[in-house]
């Protein structure tokens, strides 16, 4: 890894790091730690490969991963992964059903008025499934 001032570069990684005055160890920003952890958690990634790319030991990256799992380190995701293509359709009319709602699970049938909320229907279905 080459160093010029505070800039560091290692096999595809470019970032800033700071040296401690006494021990000479590197202090990594939370952003760089989060990016390294995010990369290491991808399905095809190996911790040792990501650690090598960032110029740290695998044990250090593993420690950062533990911090992230504990909620003490935020992950930095790829920009492309933050967006998902969606299509919006016309809103469905929110008119009420004219007839009763009938739920049949196994040998149990329940008829409900059309104005029963979806939450209540879900609670009833759950109760029937537990008792069945």
XYZ file of C-alpha atoms in Angstrom:
132
model
C 0.000 0.000 0.000
C 1.428 3.348 -1.009
C 0.976 6.427 1.104
C 1.347 10.088 0.287
C 0.312 12.338 3.127
C -3.034 11.124 4.346
C -4.202 9.490 1.094
C -4.048 5.706 0.874
C -4.573 3.411 -2.081
C -4.695 -0.382 -2.217
C -5.959 -2.604 -5.052
C -9.140 -0.782 -6.048
C -9.599 1.093 -2.771
C -8.952 4.804 -2.453
C -9.658 6.533 0.830
C -8.306 8.713 3.595
C -6.749 7.419 6.731
C -5.021 9.079 9.634
C -2.053 7.838 11.620
C -1.997 7.829 15.380
C 0.988 9.584 16.814
C 1.981 7.005 19.439
C 1.219 3.568 18.048
C 1.178 4.357 14.334
C -2.084 2.439 13.850
C -4.592 3.659 11.308
C -7.893 5.303 12.149
C -10.549 4.532 9.552
C -13.593 6.732 9.042
C -17.012 5.273 9.820
C -17.879 5.627 6.125
C -14.948 3.478 4.998
C -15.651 0.898 7.719
C -19.307 0.784 6.686
C -18.424 0.368 3.017
C -15.978 -2.456 3.786
C -18.538 -4.237 5.974
C -21.234 -3.846 3.315
C -18.936 -5.329 0.663
C -17.978 -8.208 2.958
C -21.633 -9.125 3.541
C -22.457 -9.618 -0.129
C -23.297 -13.261 -0.918
C -20.214 -13.950 -3.052
C -17.726 -11.969 -0.921
C -15.039 -13.398 1.335
C -13.931 -11.449 4.397
C -10.242 -12.078 3.686
C -10.543 -10.733 0.109
C -12.384 -7.574 1.166
C -9.945 -7.013 4.039
C -7.003 -7.327 1.653
C -8.614 -4.834 -0.738
C -8.966 -2.309 2.110
C -5.500 -2.986 3.505
C -6.674 -4.331 6.877
C -6.457 -7.708 8.574
C -9.445 -10.031 8.313
C -9.778 -9.919 12.101
C -10.239 -6.134 11.981
C -12.950 -6.407 9.331
C -14.636 -9.137 11.382
C -14.683 -6.781 14.377
C -16.304 -4.061 12.231
C -18.896 -6.617 11.084
C -19.733 -7.395 14.729
C -20.144 -3.675 15.426
C -22.494 -3.373 12.442
C -24.583 -6.350 13.588
C -24.828 -4.759 17.047
C -26.069 -1.531 15.445
C -22.964 0.450 16.372
C -21.712 0.919 12.792
C -23.835 2.032 9.848
C -23.385 0.283 6.522
C -22.609 2.323 3.420
C -24.458 0.775 0.480
C -23.859 0.978 -3.244
C -25.741 3.871 -4.850
C -27.241 1.532 -7.465
C -28.652 -0.747 -4.774
C -30.619 2.100 -3.190
C -33.061 2.396 -6.105
C -35.573 -0.111 -7.372
C -37.631 0.388 -10.507
C -41.364 0.445 -9.804
C -44.493 1.055 -11.828
C -47.457 2.868 -10.373
C -50.953 1.818 -11.316
C -54.170 3.753 -11.052
C -55.541 3.756 -7.516
C -58.184 1.163 -6.796
C -61.571 2.541 -5.879
C -61.980 2.367 -2.141
C -65.682 1.599 -2.319
C -67.077 -0.839 0.175
C -68.045 -4.353 -0.741
C -71.773 -4.846 -1.229
C -72.075 -8.262 0.345
C -70.712 -9.993 3.412
C -67.173 -11.390 3.565
C -67.011 -15.153 4.013
C -63.858 -16.867 5.292
C -63.564 -20.655 5.163
C -60.577 -22.451 6.668
C -60.927 -26.199 6.864
C -64.317 -26.956 8.434
C -64.708 -23.446 9.899
C -66.668 -20.760 8.034
C -67.146 -17.192 9.241
C -69.357 -14.490 7.689
C -68.503 -10.882 8.383
C -70.123 -7.594 7.434
C -68.527 -5.746 4.535
C -67.397 -2.892 6.785
C -65.061 -5.065 8.918
C -61.486 -3.756 8.718
C -58.709 -5.733 7.058
C -56.820 -5.793 10.369
C -59.782 -7.422 12.126
C -60.162 -9.974 9.317
C -56.456 -10.852 9.641
C -56.879 -11.310 13.415
C -59.840 -13.634 12.867
C -57.966 -15.701 10.265
C -54.988 -16.018 12.622
C -57.251 -17.137 15.478
C -58.950 -19.736 13.269
C -55.608 -21.091 12.039
C -54.308 -21.419 15.607
C -57.408 -23.290 16.702
C -57.549 -25.556 13.646
